[in-house]
JSON list of C-alpha atoms in Angstrom, two decimals:
[
{"chain": "D", "resi": 230, "resn": "MET", "atom": "CA", "xyz": [168.09, 92.14, 59.12]},
{"chain": "D", "resi": 231, "resn": "THR", "atom": "CA", "xyz": [167.29, 92.82, 62.88]},
{"chain": "D", "resi": 232, "resn": "ASP", "atom": "CA", "xyz": [166.07, 96.30, 63.90]},
{"chain": "D", "resi": 233, "resn": "ILE", "atom": "CA", "xyz": [167.44, 97.45, 67.31]},
{"chain": "D", "resi": 234, "resn": "ILE", "atom": "CA", "xyz": [164.68, 99.21, 69.67]},
{"chain": "D", "resi": 235, "resn": "PRO", "atom": "CA", "xyz": [166.02, 101.89, 71.66]},
{"chain": "D", "resi": 236, "resn": "THR", "atom": "CA", "xyz": [165.50, 101.05, 75.33]},
{"chain": "D", "resi": 237, "resn": "THR", "atom": "CA", "xyz": [162.66, 103.55, 76.08]},
{"chain": "D", "resi": 238, "resn": "GLU", "atom": "CA", "xyz": [160.74, 102.47, 73.28]},
{"chain": "D", "resi": 239, "resn": "ALA", "atom": "CA", "xyz": [161.14, 98.74, 74.14]},
{"chain": "D", "resi": 240, "resn": "THR", "atom": "CA", "xyz": [159.91, 100.03, 78.03]},
{"chain": "D", "resi": 241, "resn": "ALA", "atom": "CA", "xyz": [156.70, 101.76, 76.58]},
{"chain": "D", "resi": 242, "resn": "LEU", "atom": "CA", "xyz": [155.92, 98.51, 74.67]},
{"chain": "D", "resi": 243, "resn": "ILE", "atom": "CA", "xyz": [155.91, 96.41, 77.69]},
{"chain": "D", "resi": 244, "resn": "ASP", "atom": "CA", "xyz": [154.52, 98.72, 79.99]},
{"chain": "D", "resi": 245, "resn": "PRO", "atom": "CA", "xyz": [152.33, 101.25, 78.04]},
{"chain": "D", "resi": 246, "resn": "PRO", "atom": "CA", "xyz": [151.01, 104.30, 79.68]},
{"chain": "D", "resi": 247, "resn": "PRO", "atom": "CA", "xyz": [147.20, 104.04, 80.41]},
{"chain": "D", "resi": 248, "resn": "HIS", "atom": "CA", "xyz": [144.95, 105.86, 77.56]},
{"chain": "D", "resi": 249, "resn": "ARG", "atom": "CA", "xyz": [143.27, 109.05, 78.91]},
{"chain": "D", "resi": 250, "resn": "ASP", "atom": "CA", "xyz": [139.75, 107.96, 77.42]},
{"chain": "D", "resi": 251, "resn": "CYS", "atom": "CA", "xyz": [139.70, 104.64, 79.44]},
{"chain": "D", "resi": 252, "resn": "PRO", "atom": "CA", "xyz": [137.93, 104.69, 82.60]},
{"chain": "D", "resi": 253, "resn": "VAL", "atom": "CA", "xyz": [140.13, 103.97, 85.74]},
{"chain": "D", "resi": 254, "resn": "PRO", "atom": "CA", "xyz": [139.45, 100.57, 86.88]},
{"chain": "D", "resi": 255, "resn": "PRO", "atom": "CA", "xyz": [137.96, 100.46, 90.35]},
{"chain": "D", "resi": 256, "resn": "ASP", "atom": "CA", "xyz": [139.73, 100.01, 93.45]},
{"chain": "D", "resi": 257, "resn": "PRO", "atom": "CA", "xyz": [140.12, 96.11, 93.99]},
{"chain": "D", "resi": 258, "resn": "GLU", "atom": "CA", "xyz": [139.25, 96.38, 97.52]},
{"chain": "D", "resi": 259, "resn": "SER", "atom": "CA", "xyz": [135.67, 97.91, 97.09]},
{"chain": "D", "resi": 260, "resn": "ALA", "atom": "CA", "xyz": [132.70, 96.52, 98.09]},
{"chain": "D", "resi": 261, "resn": "LEU", "atom": "CA", "xyz": [130.96, 96.59, 94.87]},
{"chain": "D", "resi": 262, "resn": "VAL", "atom": "CA", "xyz": [133.91, 94.74, 93.14]},
{"chain": "D", "resi": 263, "resn": "ALA", "atom": "CA", "xyz": [133.98, 92.18, 95.86]},
{"chain": "D", "resi": 264, "resn": "ALA", "atom": "CA", "xyz": [130.25, 91.47, 95.61]},
{"chain": "D", "resi": 265, "resn": "VAL", "atom": "CA", "xyz": [130.71, 91.23, 91.70]},
{"chain": "D", "resi": 266, "resn": "TRP", "atom": "CA", "xyz": [133.37, 88.74, 91.90]},
{"chain": "D", "resi": 267, "resn": "ALA", "atom": "CA", "xyz": [132.41, 86.84, 94.86]},
{"chain": "D", "resi": 268, "resn": "GLY", "atom": "CA", "xyz": [129.61, 85.12, 92.95]},
{"chain": "D", "resi": 269, "resn": "PRO", "atom": "CA", "xyz": [129.79, 82.18, 90.39]},
{"chain": "D", "resi": 270, "resn": "SER", "atom": "CA", "xyz": [132.25, 82.80, 87.37]},
{"chain": "D", "resi": 271, "resn": "GLY", "atom": "CA", "xyz": [132.62, 81.20, 84.04]},
{"chain": "D", "resi": 272, "resn": "LEU", "atom": "CA", "xyz": [130.57, 80.44, 80.85]},
{"chain": "D", "resi": 273, "resn": "GLY", "atom": "CA", "xyz": [126.64, 80.83, 81.45]},
{"chain": "D", "resi": 274, "resn": "THR", "atom": "CA", "xyz": [126.76, 81.80, 85.05]},
{"chain": "D", "resi": 275, "resn": "SER", "atom": "CA", "xyz": [126.05, 85.69, 84.46]},
{"chain": "D", "resi": 276, "resn": "ALA", "atom": "CA", "xyz": [122.50, 85.17, 85.48]},
{"chain": "D", "resi": 277, "resn": "ALA", "atom": "CA", "xyz": [123.41, 83.48, 88.67]},
{"chain": "D", "resi": 278, "resn": "ARG", "atom": "CA", "xyz": [125.59, 86.28, 89.66]},
{"chain": "D", "resi": 279, "resn": "LEU", "atom": "CA", "xyz": [122.81, 88.83, 88.69]},
{"chain": "D", "resi": 280, "resn": "ALA", "atom": "CA", "xyz": [120.33, 87.05, 90.87]},
{"chain": "D", "resi": 281, "resn": "ARG", "atom": "CA", "xyz": [122.64, 87.12, 93.71]},
{"chain": "D", "resi": 282, "resn": "GLU", "atom": "CA", "xyz": [123.36, 90.83, 93.28]},
{"chain": "D", "resi": 283, "resn": "LEU", "atom": "CA", "xyz": [119.82, 91.76, 93.21]},
{"chain": "D", "resi": 284, "resn": "THR", "atom": "CA", "xyz": [118.81, 89.63, 96.37]},
{"chain": "D", "resi": 285, "resn": "LEU", "atom": "CA", "xyz": [122.02, 91.09, 98.34]},
{"chain": "D", "resi": 286, "resn": "GLY", "atom": "CA", "xyz": [120.24, 94.18, 99.34]},
{"chain": "D", "resi": 287, "resn": "SER", "atom": "CA", "xyz": [116.54, 92.60, 99.69]},
{"chain": "D", "resi": 288, "resn": "VAL", "atom": "CA", "xyz": [114.59, 92.81, 102.72]},
{"chain": "D", "resi": 289, "resn": "PRO", "atom": "CA", "xyz": [114.50, 89.44, 104.80]},
{"chain": "D", "resi": 290, "resn": "SER", "atom": "CA", "xyz": [111.08, 87.56, 104.37]},
{"chain": "D", "resi": 291, "resn": "PRO", "atom": "CA", "xyz": [108.81, 88.17, 107.55]},
{"chain": "D", "resi": 292, "resn": "ALA", "atom": "CA", "xyz": [109.42, 86.03, 110.58]},
{"chain": "D", "resi": 293, "resn": "TYR", "atom": "CA", "xyz": [106.96, 83.15, 111.36]},
{"chain": "D", "resi": 294, "resn": "LEU", "atom": "CA", "xyz": [105.58, 81.97, 114.64]},
{"chain": "D", "resi": 295, "resn": "GLU", "atom": "CA", "xyz": [103.41, 79.29, 116.14]},
{"chain": "D", "resi": 296, "resn": "ARG", "atom": "CA", "xyz": [99.91, 80.89, 116.82]},
{"chain": "D", "resi": 297, "resn": "PRO", "atom": "CA", "xyz": [97.44, 79.06, 119.21]},
{"chain": "D", "resi": 298, "resn": "TRP", "atom": "CA", "xyz": [94.10, 78.64, 117.88]},
{"chain": "D", "resi": 299, "resn": "GLY", "atom": "CA", "xyz": [90.72, 77.06, 118.83]},
{"chain": "D", "resi": 300, "resn": "ASP", "atom": "CA", "xyz": [90.28, 75.90, 122.36]},
{"chain": "D", "resi": 301, "resn": "GLY", "atom": "CA", "xyz": [94.10, 74.89, 122.46]},
{"chain": "D", "resi": 302, "resn": "THR", "atom": "CA", "xyz": [93.73, 71.37, 122.30]},
{"chain": "D", "resi": 303, "resn": "ALA", "atom": "CA", "xyz": [95.13, 71.39, 118.42]},
{"chain": "D", "resi": 304, "resn": "ALA", "atom": "CA", "xyz": [98.52, 71.84, 117.41]},
{"chain": "D", "resi": 305, "resn": "PRO", "atom": "CA", "xyz": [99.37, 75.53, 116.92]},
{"chain": "D", "resi": 306, "resn": "LEU", "atom": "CA", "xyz": [99.45, 76.99, 113.76]},
{"chain": "D", "resi": 307, "resn": "TYR", "atom": "CA", "xyz": [102.78, 78.13, 112.01]},
{"chain": "D", "resi": 308, "resn": "VAL", "atom": "CA", "xyz": [101.76, 81.24, 110.59]},
{"chain": "D", "resi": 309, "resn": "PRO", "atom": "CA", "xyz": [103.86, 84.52, 109.36]},
{"chain": "D", "resi": 310, "resn": "ALA", "atom": "CA", "xyz": [104.20, 87.41, 111.81]},
{"chain": "D", "resi": 311, "resn": "VAL", "atom": "CA", "xyz": [101.43, 89.98, 111.32]},
{"chain": "D", "resi": 312, "resn": "GLU", "atom": "CA", "xyz": [103.07, 93.40, 110.09]},
{"chain": "D", "resi": 313, "resn": "ARG", "atom": "CA", "xyz": [100.04, 95.45, 110.91]},
{"chain": "D", "resi": 314, "resn": "VAL", "atom": "CA", "xyz": [96.71, 95.19, 112.37]},
{"chain": "D", "resi": 315, "resn": "ASP", "atom": "CA", "xyz": [94.65, 98.56, 111.79]},
{"chain": "D", "resi": 316, "resn": "ASP", "atom": "CA", "xyz": [90.94, 97.46, 112.87]},
{"chain": "D", "resi": 317, "resn": "SER", "atom": "CA", "xyz": [89.55, 100.86, 111.55]},
{"chain": "D", "resi": 318, "resn": "LEU", "atom": "CA", "xyz": [91.05, 100.55, 108.15]},
{"chain": "D", "resi": 319, "resn": "ALA", "atom": "CA", "xyz": [89.65, 97.04, 108.10]},
{"chain": "D", "resi": 320, "resn": "THR", "atom": "CA", "xyz": [86.16, 98.36, 109.04]},
{"chain": "D", "resi": 321, "resn": "GLU", "atom": "CA", "xyz": [86.23, 101.22, 106.39]},
{"chain": "D", "resi": 322, "resn": "VAL", "atom": "CA", "xyz": [87.29, 98.66, 103.72]},
{"chain": "D", "resi": 323, "resn": "ASP", "atom": "CA", "xyz": [84.55, 96.13, 104.76]},
{"chain": "D", "resi": 324, "resn": "ASP", "atom": "CA", "xyz": [81.87, 99.14, 104.99]},
{"chain": "D", "resi": 325, "resn": "ARG", "atom": "CA", "xyz": [82.86, 100.05, 101.32]},
{"chain": "D", "resi": 326, "resn": "LEU", "atom": "CA", "xyz": [82.54, 96.32, 100.51]},
{"chain": "D", "resi": 327, "resn": "LEU", "atom": "CA", "xyz": [78.98, 96.12, 101.73]},
{"chain": "D", "resi": 328, "resn": "ILE", "atom": "CA", "xyz": [77.86, 99.17, 99.35]},
{"chain": "D", "resi": 329, "resn": "TRP", "atom": "CA", "xyz": [79.72, 97.42, 96.34]},
{"chain": "D", "resi": 330, "resn": "ALA", "atom": "CA", "xyz": [77.95, 94.01, 97.36]},
{"chain": "D", "resi": 331, "resn": "LYS", "atom": "CA", "xyz": [74.41, 95.50, 97.24]},
{"chain": "D", "resi": 332, "resn": "ASP", "atom": "CA", "xyz": [75.17, 97.42, 94.17]},
{"chain": "D", "resi": 333, "resn": "CYS", "atom": "CA", "xyz": [76.17, 94.06, 92.60]},
{"chain": "D", "resi": 334, "resn": "GLY", "atom": "CA", "xyz": [72.64, 92.54, 93.77]},
{"chain": "D", "resi": 335, "resn": "PHE", "atom": "CA", "xyz": [73.41, 90.55, 96.72]},
{"chain": "D", "resi": 336, "resn": "THR", "atom": "CA", "xyz": [71.03, 90.26, 99.24]},
{"chain": "D", "resi": 337, "resn": "ASP", "atom": "CA", "xyz": [71.18, 91.75, 102.74]},
{"chain": "D", "resi": 338, "resn": "ASP", "atom": "CA", "xyz": [71.59, 88.53, 104.13]},
{"chain": "D", "resi": 339, "resn": "GLN", "atom": "CA", "xyz": [74.61, 87.64, 101.79]},
{"chain": "D", "resi": 340, "resn": "ALA", "atom": "CA", "xyz": [75.94, 91.17, 102.25]},
{"chain": "D", "resi": 341, "resn": "ASP", "atom": "CA", "xyz": [75.98, 90.45, 105.92]},
{"chain": "D", "resi": 342, "resn": "LEU", "atom": "CA", "xyz": [77.68, 87.12, 105.56]},
{"chain": "D", "resi": 343, "resn": "MET", "atom": "CA", "xyz": [80.27, 89.15, 103.44]},
{"chain": "D", "resi": 344, "resn": "ARG", "atom": "CA", "xyz": [80.62, 91.52, 106.28]},
{"chain": "D", "resi": 345, "resn": "ARG", "atom": "CA", "xyz": [81.25, 88.67, 108.72]},
{"chain": "D", "resi": 346, "resn": "ALA", "atom": "CA", "xyz": [83.72, 86.73, 106.45]},
{"chain": "D", "resi": 347, "resn": "GLY", "atom": "CA", "xyz": [86.23, 89.99, 107.15]},
{"chain": "D", "resi": 348, "resn": "PHE", "atom": "CA", "xyz": [87.27, 90.52, 103.34]},
{"chain": "D", "resi": 349, "resn": "GLY", "atom": "CA", "xyz": [88.39, 93.99, 104.57]},
{"chain": "D", "resi": 350, "resn": "ARG", "atom": "CA", "xyz": [90.51, 92.60, 107.18]},
{"chain": "D", "resi": 351, "resn": "LEU", "atom": "CA", "xyz": [91.84, 90.16, 105.15]},
{"chain": "D", "resi": 352, "resn": "ALA", "atom": "CA", "xyz": [92.99, 92.83, 102.50]},
{"chain": "D", "resi": 353, "resn": "MET", "atom": "CA", "xyz": [94.54, 95.03, 105.39]},
{"chain": "D", "resi": 354, "resn": "LEU", "atom": "CA", "xyz": [96.40, 92.09, 106.71]},
{"chain": "D", "resi": 355, "resn": "THR", "atom": "CA", "xyz": [97.96, 91.18, 103.22]},
{"chain": "D", "resi": 356, "resn": "HIS", "atom": "CA", "xyz": [98.50, 94.34, 101.59]},
{"chain": "D", "resi": 357, "resn": "THR", "atom": "CA", "xyz": [100.64, 96.20, 104.20]},
{"chain": "D", "resi": 358, "resn": "ASP", "atom": "CA", "xyz": [102.27, 98.06, 101.46]},
{"chain": "D", "resi": 359, "resn": "THR", "atom": "CA", "xyz": [99.05, 100.43, 101.30]},
{"chain": "D", "resi": 360, "resn": "ASP", "atom": "CA", "xyz": [96.81, 102.46, 103.61]},
{"chain": "D", "resi": 361, "resn": "ASP", "atom": "CA", "xyz": [94.47, 103.26, 100.81]},
{"chain": "D", "resi": 362, "resn": "PRO", "atom": "CA", "xyz": [91.04, 101.97, 101.50]},
{"chain": "D", "resi": 363, "resn": "ASP", "atom": "CA", "xyz": [90.07, 102.41, 97.65]},
{"chain": "D", "resi": 364, "resn": "ARG", "atom": "CA", "xyz": [93.37, 100.07, 96.80]},
{"chain": "D", "resi": 365, "resn": "LEU", "atom": "CA", "xyz": [92.30, 97.43, 99.64]},
{"chain": "D", "resi": 366, "resn": "LEU", "atom": "CA", "xyz": [88.64, 97.56, 98.49]},
{"chain": "D", "resi": 367, "resn": "ILE", "atom": "CA", "xyz": [90.06, 96.32, 94.96]},
{"chain": "D", "resi": 368, "resn": "ALA", "atom": "CA", "xyz": [91.46, 93.10, 96.83]},
{"chain": "D", "resi": 369, "resn": "ALA", "atom": "CA", "xyz": [88.48, 92.69, 99.14]},
{"chain": "D", "resi": 370, "resn": "GLN", "atom": "CA", "xyz": [86.13, 92.84, 96.16]},
{"chain": "D", "resi": 371, "resn": "LEU", "atom": "CA", "xyz": [88.39, 90.26, 94.21]},
{"chain": "D", "resi": 372, "resn": "ASN", "atom": "CA", "xyz": [88.35, 87.86, 97.18]},
{"chain": "D", "resi": 373, "resn": "ALA", "atom": "CA", "xyz": [84.61, 88.11, 97.81]},
{"chain": "D", "resi": 374, "resn": "ALA", "atom": "CA", "xyz": [83.78, 87.69, 94.42]},
{"chain": "D", "resi": 375, "resn": "TRP", "atom": "CA", "xyz": [85.89, 84.50, 94.29]},
{"chain": "D", "resi": 376, "resn": "TRP", "atom": "CA", "xyz": [84.69, 83.04, 97.07]},
{"chain": "D", "resi": 377, "resn": "ALA", "atom": "CA", "xyz": [80.94, 84.14, 96.32]},
{"chain": "D", "resi": 378, "resn": "ALA", "atom": "CA", "xyz": [81.34, 82.29, 92.86]},
{"chain": "D", "resi": 379, "resn": "ASP", "atom": "CA", "xyz": [82.89, 79.23, 94.62]},
{"chain": "D", "resi": 380, "resn": "ASP", "atom": "CA", "xyz": [79.85, 79.16, 97.02]},
{"chain": "D", "resi": 381, "resn": "LEU", "atom": "CA", "xyz": [77.23, 79.85, 94.45]},
{"chain": "D", "resi": 382, "resn": "TYR", "atom": "CA", "xyz": [78.57, 77.68, 91.68]},
{"chain": "D", "resi": 383, "resn": "ALA", "atom": "CA", "xyz": [80.45, 74.66, 93.60]},
{"chain": "D", "resi": 384, "resn": "ASP", "atom": "CA", "xyz": [78.65, 74.36, 96.96]},
{"chain": "D", "resi": 385, "resn": "ASP", "atom": "CA", "xyz": [74.80, 75.71, 96.77]},
{"chain": "D", "resi": 386, "resn": "SER", "atom": "CA", "xyz": [72.84, 72.92, 95.33]},
{"chain": "D", "resi": 387, "resn": "LYS", "atom": "CA", "xyz": [69.73, 74.76, 95.70]},
{"chain": "D", "resi": 388, "resn": "MET", "atom": "CA", "xyz": [71.03, 77.48, 93.13]},
{"chain": "D", "resi": 389, "resn": "GLY", "atom": "CA", "xyz": [71.90, 74.45, 90.57]},
{"chain": "D", "resi": 390, "resn": "ALA", "atom": "CA", "xyz": [75.63, 73.51, 91.42]},
{"chain": "D", "resi": 391, "resn": "THR", "atom": "CA", "xyz": [76.40, 69.95, 91.46]},
{"chain": "D", "resi": 392, "resn": "PRO", "atom": "CA", "xyz": [79.45, 69.72, 93.65]},
{"chain": "D", "resi": 393, "resn": "THR", "atom": "CA", "xyz": [79.80, 66.02, 92.73]},
{"chain": "D", "resi": 394, "resn": "GLU", "atom": "CA", "xyz": [80.58, 66.76, 88.78]},
{"chain": "D", "resi": 395, "resn": "LEU", "atom": "CA", "xyz": [83.34, 69.15, 89.92]},
{"chain": "D", "resi": 396, "resn": "PRO", "atom": "CA", "xyz": [86.98, 67.77, 88.89]}
]
């Protein structure tokens, strides 16, 4: 036997009212919904969509430019544009690096070479996210140590280095 459903109940089954505990769906015209649905879709593409969402608000990479060097006869270098040049900060980091170098046992001549290498300036130009000389000193110390180790163990034959045996 067939049960007959009254018209009002049948309409409720076809188009049920929204449940009060369910969140209201976002406006399909909103920018967030458009950004989410504009990316790849389908099985296994959620990571690609996430990567796209994370890069939407990212800062573009710094501009590059051609910078002449030397006497001008060579081709210019293609380098990133400098975001900050603070010579007083670079000098402060170099001064602190000199104190550190002498504490580590570098001779006065070696410390002078370290100052002329400009590791403080390198740290200042590279790490534009901080103006703290102590933080920049860490980067300068690491660079100075890496270059000193390379010079001592790979380049200076008088100190026992055998550059021909290096890989």
